[in-house]
Coordinates of C-alpha atoms in Angstrom, one line a residue:
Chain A
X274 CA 105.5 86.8 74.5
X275 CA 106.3 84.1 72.4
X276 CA 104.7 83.0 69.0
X277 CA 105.9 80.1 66.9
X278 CA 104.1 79.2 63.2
X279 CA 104.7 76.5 61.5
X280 CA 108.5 76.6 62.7
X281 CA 110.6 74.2 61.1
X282 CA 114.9 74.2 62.1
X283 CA 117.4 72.1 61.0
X284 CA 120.1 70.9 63.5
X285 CA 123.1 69.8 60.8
X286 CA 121.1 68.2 57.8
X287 CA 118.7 66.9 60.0
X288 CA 115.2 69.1 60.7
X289 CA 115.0 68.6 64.2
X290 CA 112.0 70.6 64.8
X291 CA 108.7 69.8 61.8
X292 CA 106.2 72.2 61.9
X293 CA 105.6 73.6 65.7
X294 CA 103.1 76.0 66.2
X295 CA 102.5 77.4 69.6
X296 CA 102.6 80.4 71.5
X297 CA 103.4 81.1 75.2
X298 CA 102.7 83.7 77.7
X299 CA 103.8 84.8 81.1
X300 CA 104.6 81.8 83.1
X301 CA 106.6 78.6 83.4
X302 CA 106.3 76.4 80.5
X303 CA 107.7 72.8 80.9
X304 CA 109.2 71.6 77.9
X305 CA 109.3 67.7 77.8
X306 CA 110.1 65.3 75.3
X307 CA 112.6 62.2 75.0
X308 CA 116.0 62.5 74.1
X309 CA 116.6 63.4 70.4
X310 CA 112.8 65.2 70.6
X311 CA 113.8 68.4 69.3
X312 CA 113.8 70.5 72.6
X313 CA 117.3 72.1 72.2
X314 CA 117.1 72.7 69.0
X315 CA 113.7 74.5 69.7
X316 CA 115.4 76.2 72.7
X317 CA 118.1 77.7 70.4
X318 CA 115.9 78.9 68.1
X319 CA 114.4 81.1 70.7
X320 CA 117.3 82.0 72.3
X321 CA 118.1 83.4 68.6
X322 CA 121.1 81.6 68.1
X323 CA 119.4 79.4 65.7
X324 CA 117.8 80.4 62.6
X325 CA 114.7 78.9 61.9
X326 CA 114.5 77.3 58.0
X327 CA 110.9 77.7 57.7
X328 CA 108.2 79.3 59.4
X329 CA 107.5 82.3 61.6
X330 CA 109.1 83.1 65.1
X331 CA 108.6 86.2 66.8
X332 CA 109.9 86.9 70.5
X333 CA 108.5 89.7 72.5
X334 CA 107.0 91.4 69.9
X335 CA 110.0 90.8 67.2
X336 CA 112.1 93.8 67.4
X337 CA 115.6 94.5 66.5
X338 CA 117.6 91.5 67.2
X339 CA 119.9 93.0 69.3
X340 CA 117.3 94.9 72.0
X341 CA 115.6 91.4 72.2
X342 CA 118.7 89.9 73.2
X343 CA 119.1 92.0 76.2
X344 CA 115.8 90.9 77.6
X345 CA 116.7 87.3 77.5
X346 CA 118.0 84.9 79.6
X347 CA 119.8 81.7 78.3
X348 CA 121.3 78.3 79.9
X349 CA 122.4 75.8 77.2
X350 CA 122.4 72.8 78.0
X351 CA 126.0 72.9 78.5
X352 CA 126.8 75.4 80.2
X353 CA 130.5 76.2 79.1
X354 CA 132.4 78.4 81.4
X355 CA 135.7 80.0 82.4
X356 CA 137.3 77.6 85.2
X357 CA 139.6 80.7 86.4
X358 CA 136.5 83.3 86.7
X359 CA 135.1 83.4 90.3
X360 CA 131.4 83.6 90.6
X361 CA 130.8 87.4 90.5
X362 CA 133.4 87.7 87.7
X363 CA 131.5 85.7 85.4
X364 CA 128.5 86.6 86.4
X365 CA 129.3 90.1 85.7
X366 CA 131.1 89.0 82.8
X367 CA 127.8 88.0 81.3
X368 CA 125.8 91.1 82.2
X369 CA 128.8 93.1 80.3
X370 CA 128.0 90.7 77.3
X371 CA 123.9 91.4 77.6
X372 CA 125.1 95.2 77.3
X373 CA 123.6 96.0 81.1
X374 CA 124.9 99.4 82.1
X375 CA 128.2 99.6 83.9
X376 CA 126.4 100.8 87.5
X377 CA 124.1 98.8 87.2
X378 CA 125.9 95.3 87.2
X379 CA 127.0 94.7 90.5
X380 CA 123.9 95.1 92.1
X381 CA 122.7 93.1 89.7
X382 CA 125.0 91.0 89.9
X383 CA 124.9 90.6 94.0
X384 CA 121.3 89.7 93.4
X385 CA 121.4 87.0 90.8
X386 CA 124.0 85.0 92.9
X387 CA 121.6 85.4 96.2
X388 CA 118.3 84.1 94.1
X389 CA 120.6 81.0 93.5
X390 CA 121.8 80.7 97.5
X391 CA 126.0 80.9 95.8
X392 CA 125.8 84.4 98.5
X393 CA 128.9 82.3 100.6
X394 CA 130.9 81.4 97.3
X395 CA 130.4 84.5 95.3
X396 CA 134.3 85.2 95.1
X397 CA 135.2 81.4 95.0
X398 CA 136.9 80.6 91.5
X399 CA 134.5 78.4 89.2
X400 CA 136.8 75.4 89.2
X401 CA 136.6 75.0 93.4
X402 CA 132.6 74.4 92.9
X403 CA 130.6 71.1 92.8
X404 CA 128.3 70.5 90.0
X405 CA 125.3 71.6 91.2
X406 CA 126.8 74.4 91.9
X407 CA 127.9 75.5 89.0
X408 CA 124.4 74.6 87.5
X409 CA 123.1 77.3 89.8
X410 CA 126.0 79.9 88.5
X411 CA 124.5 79.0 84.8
X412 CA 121.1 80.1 86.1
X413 CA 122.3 83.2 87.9
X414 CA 123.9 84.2 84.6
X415 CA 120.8 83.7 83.3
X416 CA 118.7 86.0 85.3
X417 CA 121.5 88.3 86.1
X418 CA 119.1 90.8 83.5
X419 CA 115.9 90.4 84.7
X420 CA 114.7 88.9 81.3
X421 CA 110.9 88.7 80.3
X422 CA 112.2 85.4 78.2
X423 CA 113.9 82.8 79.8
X424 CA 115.4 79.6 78.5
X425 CA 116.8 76.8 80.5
X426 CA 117.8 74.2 78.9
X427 CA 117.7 71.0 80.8
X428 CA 118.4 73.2 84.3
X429 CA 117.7 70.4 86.8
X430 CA 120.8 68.2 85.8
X431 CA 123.4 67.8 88.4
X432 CA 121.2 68.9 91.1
X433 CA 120.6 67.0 94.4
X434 CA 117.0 66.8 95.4
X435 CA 116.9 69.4 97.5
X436 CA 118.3 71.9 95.3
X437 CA 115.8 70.9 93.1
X438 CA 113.0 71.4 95.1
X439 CA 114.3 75.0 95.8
X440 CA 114.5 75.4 92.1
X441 CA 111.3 74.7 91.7
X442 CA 110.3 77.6 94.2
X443 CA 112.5 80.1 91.8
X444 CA 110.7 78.7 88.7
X445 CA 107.4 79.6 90.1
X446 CA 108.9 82.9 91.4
X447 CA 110.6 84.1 88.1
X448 CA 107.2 83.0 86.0
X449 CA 105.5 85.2 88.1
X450 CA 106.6 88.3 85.7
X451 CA 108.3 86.6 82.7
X452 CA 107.8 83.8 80.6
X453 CA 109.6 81.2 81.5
X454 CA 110.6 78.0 79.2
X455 CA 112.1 75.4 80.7
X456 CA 113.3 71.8 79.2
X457 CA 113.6 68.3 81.1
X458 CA 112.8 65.1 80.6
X459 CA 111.9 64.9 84.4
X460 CA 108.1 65.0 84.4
X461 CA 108.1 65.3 88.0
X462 CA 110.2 69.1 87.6
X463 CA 106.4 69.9 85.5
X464 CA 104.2 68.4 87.9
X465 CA 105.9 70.6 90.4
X466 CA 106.1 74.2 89.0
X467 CA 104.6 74.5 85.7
X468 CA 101.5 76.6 84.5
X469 CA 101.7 75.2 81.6
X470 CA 103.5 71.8 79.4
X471 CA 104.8 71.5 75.6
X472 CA 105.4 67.8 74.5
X473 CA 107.9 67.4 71.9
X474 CA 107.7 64.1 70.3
X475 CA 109.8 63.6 66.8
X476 CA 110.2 67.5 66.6
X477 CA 106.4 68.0 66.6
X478 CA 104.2 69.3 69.1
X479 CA 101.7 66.4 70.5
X480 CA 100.5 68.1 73.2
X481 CA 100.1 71.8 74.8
X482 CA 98.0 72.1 78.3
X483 CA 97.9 72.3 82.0
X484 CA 99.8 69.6 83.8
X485 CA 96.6 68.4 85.4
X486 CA 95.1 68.1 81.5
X487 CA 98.2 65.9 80.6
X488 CA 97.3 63.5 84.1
X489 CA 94.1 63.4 82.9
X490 CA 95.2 61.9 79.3
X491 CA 96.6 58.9 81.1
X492 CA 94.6 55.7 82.5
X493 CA 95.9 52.6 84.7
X494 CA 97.1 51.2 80.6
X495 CA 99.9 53.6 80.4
X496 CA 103.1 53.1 81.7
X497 CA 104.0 55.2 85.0
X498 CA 104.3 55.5 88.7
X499 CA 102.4 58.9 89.0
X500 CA 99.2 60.2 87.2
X501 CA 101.5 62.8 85.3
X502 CA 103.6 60.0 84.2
X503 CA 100.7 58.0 82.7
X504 CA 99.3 61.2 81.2
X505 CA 103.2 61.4 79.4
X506 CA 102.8 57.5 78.2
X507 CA 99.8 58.6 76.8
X508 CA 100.4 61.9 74.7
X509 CA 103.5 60.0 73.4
X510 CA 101.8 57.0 72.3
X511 CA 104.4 54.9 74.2
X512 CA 104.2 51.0 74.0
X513 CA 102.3 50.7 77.3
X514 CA 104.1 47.0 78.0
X515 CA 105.9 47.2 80.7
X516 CA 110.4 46.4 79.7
X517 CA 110.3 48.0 76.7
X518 CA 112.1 51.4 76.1
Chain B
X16 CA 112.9 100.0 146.1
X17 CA 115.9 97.4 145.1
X18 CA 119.1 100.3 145.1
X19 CA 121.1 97.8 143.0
X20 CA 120.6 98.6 139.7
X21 CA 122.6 95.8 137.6
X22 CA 125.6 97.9 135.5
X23 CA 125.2 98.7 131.9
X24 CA 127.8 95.7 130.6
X25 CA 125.7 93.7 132.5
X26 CA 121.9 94.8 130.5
X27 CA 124.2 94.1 127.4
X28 CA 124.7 91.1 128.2
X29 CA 121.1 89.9 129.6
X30 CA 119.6 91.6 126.1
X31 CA 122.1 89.6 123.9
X32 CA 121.6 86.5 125.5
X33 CA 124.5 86.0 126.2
X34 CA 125.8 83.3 128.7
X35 CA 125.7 84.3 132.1
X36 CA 125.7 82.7 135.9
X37 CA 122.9 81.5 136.7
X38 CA 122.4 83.4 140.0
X39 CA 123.2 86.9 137.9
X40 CA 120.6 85.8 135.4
X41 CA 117.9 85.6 137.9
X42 CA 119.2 88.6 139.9
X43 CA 118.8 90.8 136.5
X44 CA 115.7 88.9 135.6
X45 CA 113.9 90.0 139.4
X46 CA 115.1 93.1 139.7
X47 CA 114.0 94.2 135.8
X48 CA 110.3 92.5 137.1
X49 CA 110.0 95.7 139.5
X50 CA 112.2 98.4 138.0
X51 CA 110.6 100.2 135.3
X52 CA 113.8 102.7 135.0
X53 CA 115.8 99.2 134.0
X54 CA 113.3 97.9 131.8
X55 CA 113.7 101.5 129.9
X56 CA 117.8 100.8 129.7
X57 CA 116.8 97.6 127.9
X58 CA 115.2 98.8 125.5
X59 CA 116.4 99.1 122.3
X60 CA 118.5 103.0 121.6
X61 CA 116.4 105.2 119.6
X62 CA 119.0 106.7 118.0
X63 CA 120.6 103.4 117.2
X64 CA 117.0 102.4 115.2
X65 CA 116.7 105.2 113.6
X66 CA 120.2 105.1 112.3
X67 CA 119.8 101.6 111.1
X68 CA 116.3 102.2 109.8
X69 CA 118.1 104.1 107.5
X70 CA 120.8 102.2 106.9
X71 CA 119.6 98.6 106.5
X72 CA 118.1 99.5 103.1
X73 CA 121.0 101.0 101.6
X74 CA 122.7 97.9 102.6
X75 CA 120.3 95.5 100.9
X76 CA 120.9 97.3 97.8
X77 CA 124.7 97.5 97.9
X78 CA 126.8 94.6 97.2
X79 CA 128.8 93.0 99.9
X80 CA 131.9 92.7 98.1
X81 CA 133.9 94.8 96.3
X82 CA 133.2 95.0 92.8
X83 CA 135.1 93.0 90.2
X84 CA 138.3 94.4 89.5
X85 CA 138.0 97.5 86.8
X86 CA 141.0 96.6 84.8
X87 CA 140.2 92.3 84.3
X88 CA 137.3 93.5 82.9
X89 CA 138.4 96.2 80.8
X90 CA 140.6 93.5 79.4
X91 CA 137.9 90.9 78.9
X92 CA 136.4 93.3 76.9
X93 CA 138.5 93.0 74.4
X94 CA 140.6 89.9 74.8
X95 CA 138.4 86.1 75.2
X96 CA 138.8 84.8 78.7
X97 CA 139.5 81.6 76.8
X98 CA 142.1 83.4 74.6
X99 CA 144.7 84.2 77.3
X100 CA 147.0 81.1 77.6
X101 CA 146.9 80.9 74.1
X102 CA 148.2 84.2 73.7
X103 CA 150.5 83.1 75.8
X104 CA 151.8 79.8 74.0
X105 CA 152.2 82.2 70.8
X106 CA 154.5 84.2 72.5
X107 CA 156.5 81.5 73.4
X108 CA 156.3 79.6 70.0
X109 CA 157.4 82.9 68.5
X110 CA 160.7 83.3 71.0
X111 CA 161.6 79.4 70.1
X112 CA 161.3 80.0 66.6
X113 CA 164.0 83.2 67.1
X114 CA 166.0 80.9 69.3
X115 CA 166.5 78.3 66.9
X116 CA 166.6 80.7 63.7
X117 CA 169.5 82.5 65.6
X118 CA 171.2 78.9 66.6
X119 CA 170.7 78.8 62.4
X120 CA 169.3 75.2 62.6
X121 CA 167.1 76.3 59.4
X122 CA 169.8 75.7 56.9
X123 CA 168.8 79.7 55.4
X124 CA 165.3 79.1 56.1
X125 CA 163.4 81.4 58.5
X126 CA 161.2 79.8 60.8
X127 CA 159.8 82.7 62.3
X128 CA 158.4 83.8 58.8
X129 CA 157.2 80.3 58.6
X130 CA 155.1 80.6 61.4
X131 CA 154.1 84.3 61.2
X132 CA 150.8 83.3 59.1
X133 CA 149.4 80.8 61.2
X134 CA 150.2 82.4 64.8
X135 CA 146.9 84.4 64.8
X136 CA 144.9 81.6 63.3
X137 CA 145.2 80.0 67.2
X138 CA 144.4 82.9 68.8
X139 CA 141.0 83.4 66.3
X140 CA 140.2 80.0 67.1
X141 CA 140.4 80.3 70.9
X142 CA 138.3 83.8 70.7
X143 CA 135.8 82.2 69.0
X144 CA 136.1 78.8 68.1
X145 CA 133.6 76.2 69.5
X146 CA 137.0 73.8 70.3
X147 CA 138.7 76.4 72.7
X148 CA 136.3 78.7 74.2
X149 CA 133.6 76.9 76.4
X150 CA 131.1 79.8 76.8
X151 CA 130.8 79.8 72.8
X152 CA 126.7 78.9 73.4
X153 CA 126.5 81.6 76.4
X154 CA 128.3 84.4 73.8
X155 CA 126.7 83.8 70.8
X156 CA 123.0 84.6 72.4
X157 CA 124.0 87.8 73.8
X158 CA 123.3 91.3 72.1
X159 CA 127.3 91.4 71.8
X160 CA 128.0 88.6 69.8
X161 CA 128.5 89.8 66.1
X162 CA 130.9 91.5 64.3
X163 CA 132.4 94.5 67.2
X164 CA 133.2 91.7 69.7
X165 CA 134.5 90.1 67.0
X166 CA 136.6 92.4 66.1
X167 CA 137.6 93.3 69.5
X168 CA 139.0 89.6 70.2
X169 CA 140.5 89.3 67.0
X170 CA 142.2 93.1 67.3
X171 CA 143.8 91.4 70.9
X172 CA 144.6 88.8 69.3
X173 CA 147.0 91.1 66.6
X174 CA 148.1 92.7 69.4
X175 CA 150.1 90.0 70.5
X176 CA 150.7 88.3 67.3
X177 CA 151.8 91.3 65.5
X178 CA 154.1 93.2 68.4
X179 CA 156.1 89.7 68.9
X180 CA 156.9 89.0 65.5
X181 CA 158.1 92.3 64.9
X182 CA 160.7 92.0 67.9
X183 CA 161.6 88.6 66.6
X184 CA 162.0 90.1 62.9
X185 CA 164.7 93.0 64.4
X186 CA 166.4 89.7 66.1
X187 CA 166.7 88.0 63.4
X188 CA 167.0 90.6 60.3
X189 CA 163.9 89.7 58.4
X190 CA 161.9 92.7 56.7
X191 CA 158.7 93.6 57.9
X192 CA 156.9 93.2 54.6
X193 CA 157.8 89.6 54.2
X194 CA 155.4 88.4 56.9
X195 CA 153.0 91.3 57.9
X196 CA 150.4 90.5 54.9
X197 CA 150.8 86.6 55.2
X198 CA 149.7 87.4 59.0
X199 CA 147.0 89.4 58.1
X200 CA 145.6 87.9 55.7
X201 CA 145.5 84.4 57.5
X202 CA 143.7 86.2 60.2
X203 CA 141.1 87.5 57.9
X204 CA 140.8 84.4 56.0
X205 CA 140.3 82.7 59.1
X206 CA 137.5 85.0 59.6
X207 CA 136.1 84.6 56.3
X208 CA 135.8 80.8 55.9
X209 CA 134.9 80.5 59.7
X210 CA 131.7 82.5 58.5
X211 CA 130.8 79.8 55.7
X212 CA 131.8 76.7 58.0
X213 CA 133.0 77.8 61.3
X214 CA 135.8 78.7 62.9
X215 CA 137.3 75.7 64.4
X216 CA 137.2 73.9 60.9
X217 CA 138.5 77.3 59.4
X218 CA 141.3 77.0 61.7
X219 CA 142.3 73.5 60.8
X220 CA 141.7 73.4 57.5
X221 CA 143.9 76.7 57.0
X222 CA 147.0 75.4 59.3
X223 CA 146.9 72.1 57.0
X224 CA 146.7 74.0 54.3
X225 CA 149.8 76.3 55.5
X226 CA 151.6 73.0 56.6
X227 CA 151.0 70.8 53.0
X228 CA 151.7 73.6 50.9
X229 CA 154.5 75.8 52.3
X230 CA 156.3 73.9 55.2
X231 CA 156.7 70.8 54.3
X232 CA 158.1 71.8 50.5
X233 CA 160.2 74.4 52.5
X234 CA 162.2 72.2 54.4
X235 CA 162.6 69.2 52.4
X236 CA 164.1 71.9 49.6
X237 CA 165.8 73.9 52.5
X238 CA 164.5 76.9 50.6
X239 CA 162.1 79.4 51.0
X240 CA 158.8 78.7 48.9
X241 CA 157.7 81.5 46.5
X242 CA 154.5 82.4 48.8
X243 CA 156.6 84.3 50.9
X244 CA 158.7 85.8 48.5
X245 CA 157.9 89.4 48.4
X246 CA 156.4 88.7 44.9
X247 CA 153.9 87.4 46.2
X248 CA 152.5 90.3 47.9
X249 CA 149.7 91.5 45.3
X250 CA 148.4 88.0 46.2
X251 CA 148.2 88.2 49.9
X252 CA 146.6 91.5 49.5
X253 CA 144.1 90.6 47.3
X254 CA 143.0 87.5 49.9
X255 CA 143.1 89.9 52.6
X256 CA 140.5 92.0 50.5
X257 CA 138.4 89.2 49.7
X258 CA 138.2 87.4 53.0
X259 CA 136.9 91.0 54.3
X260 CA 134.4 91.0 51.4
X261 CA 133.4 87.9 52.4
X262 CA 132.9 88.7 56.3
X263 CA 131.1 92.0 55.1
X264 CA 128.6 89.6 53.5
X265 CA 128.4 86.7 55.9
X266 CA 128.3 88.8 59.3
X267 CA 125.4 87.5 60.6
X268 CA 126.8 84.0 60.9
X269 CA 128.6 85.5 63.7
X270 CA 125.4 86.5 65.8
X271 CA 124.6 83.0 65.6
X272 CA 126.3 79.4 66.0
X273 CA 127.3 78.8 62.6
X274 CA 130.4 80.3 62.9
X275 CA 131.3 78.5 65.9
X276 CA 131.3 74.9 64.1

């Protein structure tokens, strides 16, 4: 669904991505990577709002810009968003800007905001919700199209643990029929509920494979409280002494 | 064998669970034990399944609530949800500036036709700047963004701008002509840089510009500058034509984020 050559992008002057080749299929692909990696800027560029400087990108088979579009869904990482909207307003708002026909959209609509549990606060105004809250309206927006691309960026912040565990269960759900990119730098998130892990490191790719492949790259050396962790130390080459950052 | 049959209220009551006495409880629950006619009353109505057989998908696929209202979104199609207290401040900058042009505290200087120029170049910011309009990430990735939703947003925007200075020009005497292309061709020329370095830094640089180079001069020489002389139209026309050369050319930044720098 997605395949990357040799894909270079600036972010300002600086190229934030050097050289990423990869491609990615149906499923939930974990994104990871310390701060300042290169996973937004990657992000962007598949969400088409980014153009790439070098390199070749195509999405879903690289058609007309504007039909992709409508069969993606986006979260930034920050989400922006009218404080005066209620939930279904700008959820709908969103479908109206992904070109989804009129009768269509509240149905839609309706279903996105149940998938994220927000059911109770669907015509509660966007200011009156909590954080996590509104995290969950960014990934309704998201869905609200069904899209066979998905790109969350960084969805997981602001969530308590429990929501996170039940956003796991939608991760694994929505990858079941679309491919699914998601970015944290929570490797427990892609321990959890990801077929497959992308390790960004200096904006180039270190490592693509399973999760269990990336526990295996780690030994007792590496720094880290769970196999997957280690695996992380190790496919970054971090300084496995223990206090430094 | 036992004649008394507990009433229908009473089978409600028993099926839903509902609290009862004790001593009625186990009364309904014995006598239900050897009445097979009872039994049958409990069970659920046919004619109440089938109906909701029917109904409960329908339901599933209908939304609970009523949809959004028609008209807010008719409107959001064309103005930016982040435009509309914006729109609003312009109105009310352009009534103070009649206010104080009538009070003629601009020693034969018009401030409305002062700030007839740079009125739309808020309300272009706020529809698509990165500054005022926090969904600018959300917009710019959907098969909308680009030029027709530009063009939508910044056609609101004139329909404020435009309709409020004329008023204030009848108030206070001044020809259309003398501000009409100034306005315009800010607008556009917001348009136009905002593609080569965004809009937000359009929208500054332009109103520092405007401020430097024609307000300042105008009232420390309490007279109009030559810009918005009607002379000067050719001029304004010709940047009106250029920055809409220069969006033809550069309309792609605007299905992106470099126009929302």
């Amino acid at each position: 669904m997605i395949e990357a050559r040799d894909l270079r992008v600036k972010a300002g002057r600086r190229m934030a991505v050097e050289g990423v080749t990869l491609t990615l299929g149906r499923g939930v692909h974990g994104l990871l990577g310390p701060n300042g990696a290169g996973k937004t800027t990657l992000i962007r560029t598949l969400a088409t709002v980014l153009r790439p400087a070098e390199g070749k990108l195509v999405v879903l088979g690289g058609t007309d810009p504007r039909q992709l579009r409508r069969r993606i869904g986006y979260l930034p990482q920050e989400f922006g968003h009218y404080r005066r909207f209620t939930v279904r307003e700008f959820v709908a708002y969103v479908a109206w800007l992904k070109e989804m026909p009129d009768r269509d959209v509240p149905a839609a609509v309706q279903r996105a905001i149940e998938r994220v549990g927000l059911a109770d606060r669907a015509d509660d105004k966007l200011r009156t919700l909590s954080g996590g809250m509104i995290q969950r309206v960014g990934i309704a927006q998201a869905i609200v199209n069904d899209p066979e691309v998905l790109l969350l960026d960084e969805p997981t912040a602001g969530l308590d643990p429990a929501q996170r565990l039940r956003f796991r269960e939608l991760l694994v759900e929505l990858g079941a029929d679309a491919c699914v990119v998601v970015s944290t730098h929570l490797v427990e998130d892609v321990a959890a509920a990801c077929t497959d892990v992308v390790l960004l490191r200096e904006g180039k790719l270190v490592f693509q494979g399973t999760p269990a492949q990336l526990a295996a790259a780690g030994t007792t050396e590496h720094v880290g409280d769970t196999p997957i962790e280690r695996g992380y130390s190790a496919a970054m080459g971090a300084p496995n002494r223990i206090g430094s950052w | 064998m036992n004649a008394h049959h507990p009433s229908e209220e009473m089978l409600r009551r028993y099926a839903r669970g509902d609290d009862m006495a004790a001593d009625q409880l186990w009364a309904v629950e014995s006598h239900l034990e050897t009445c097979a006619p009872c039994r049958g009353r409990l069970a659920p109505e046919p004619i109440a399944t089938a109906v909701w057989a029917e109904l409960a998908p329908l339901i599933e696929r209908m939304p609970q609530m009523p949809r959004t209202h028609a008209w807010r979104r008719r409107v959001h199609g064309w103005v930016s949800p982040a435009a509309g207290p914006w729109l609003v401040m312009i109105l009310l900058v352009t009534a103070a500036a009649v206010a104080l042009d009538q009070l003629g505290s601009g020693a034969g200087v018009s401030l409305v036709l002062l700030i007839a120029p740079v009125l739309p170049v808020l309300g272009v910011a706020a529809s698509w700047g990165r500054a005022l309009d926090p969904a600018y990430e959300l917009t710019a990735a959907t098969p909308r963004a680009g030029l027709p939703l530009l063009f939508r947003r910044t056609t609101s925007v004139l329909a404020v701008v435009v309709p409020g200075l004329t008023a204030a020009s009848l108030l206070t005497g001044l020809g259309p002509s003398r501000w009409l292309l100034p306005c315009l061709a800010f607008t556009v020329g917001t348009l136009a840089l905002g593609a080569l370095v965004g809009i937000t830094r359009a929208a500054i640089v332009l109103i520092a510009a405007w401020v430097l180079a024609i307000v300042a001069p105008t009232i420390a020489f309490s007279r109009t500058s030559v810009a918005l002389d009607l002379a000067a139209t050719p001029v304004w026309a010709g940047v009106l034509l250029l920055g809409l050369a220069v969006i033809a050319v550069r309309r792609m930044a605007f299905t992106g984020l470099e126009a929302n720098r």
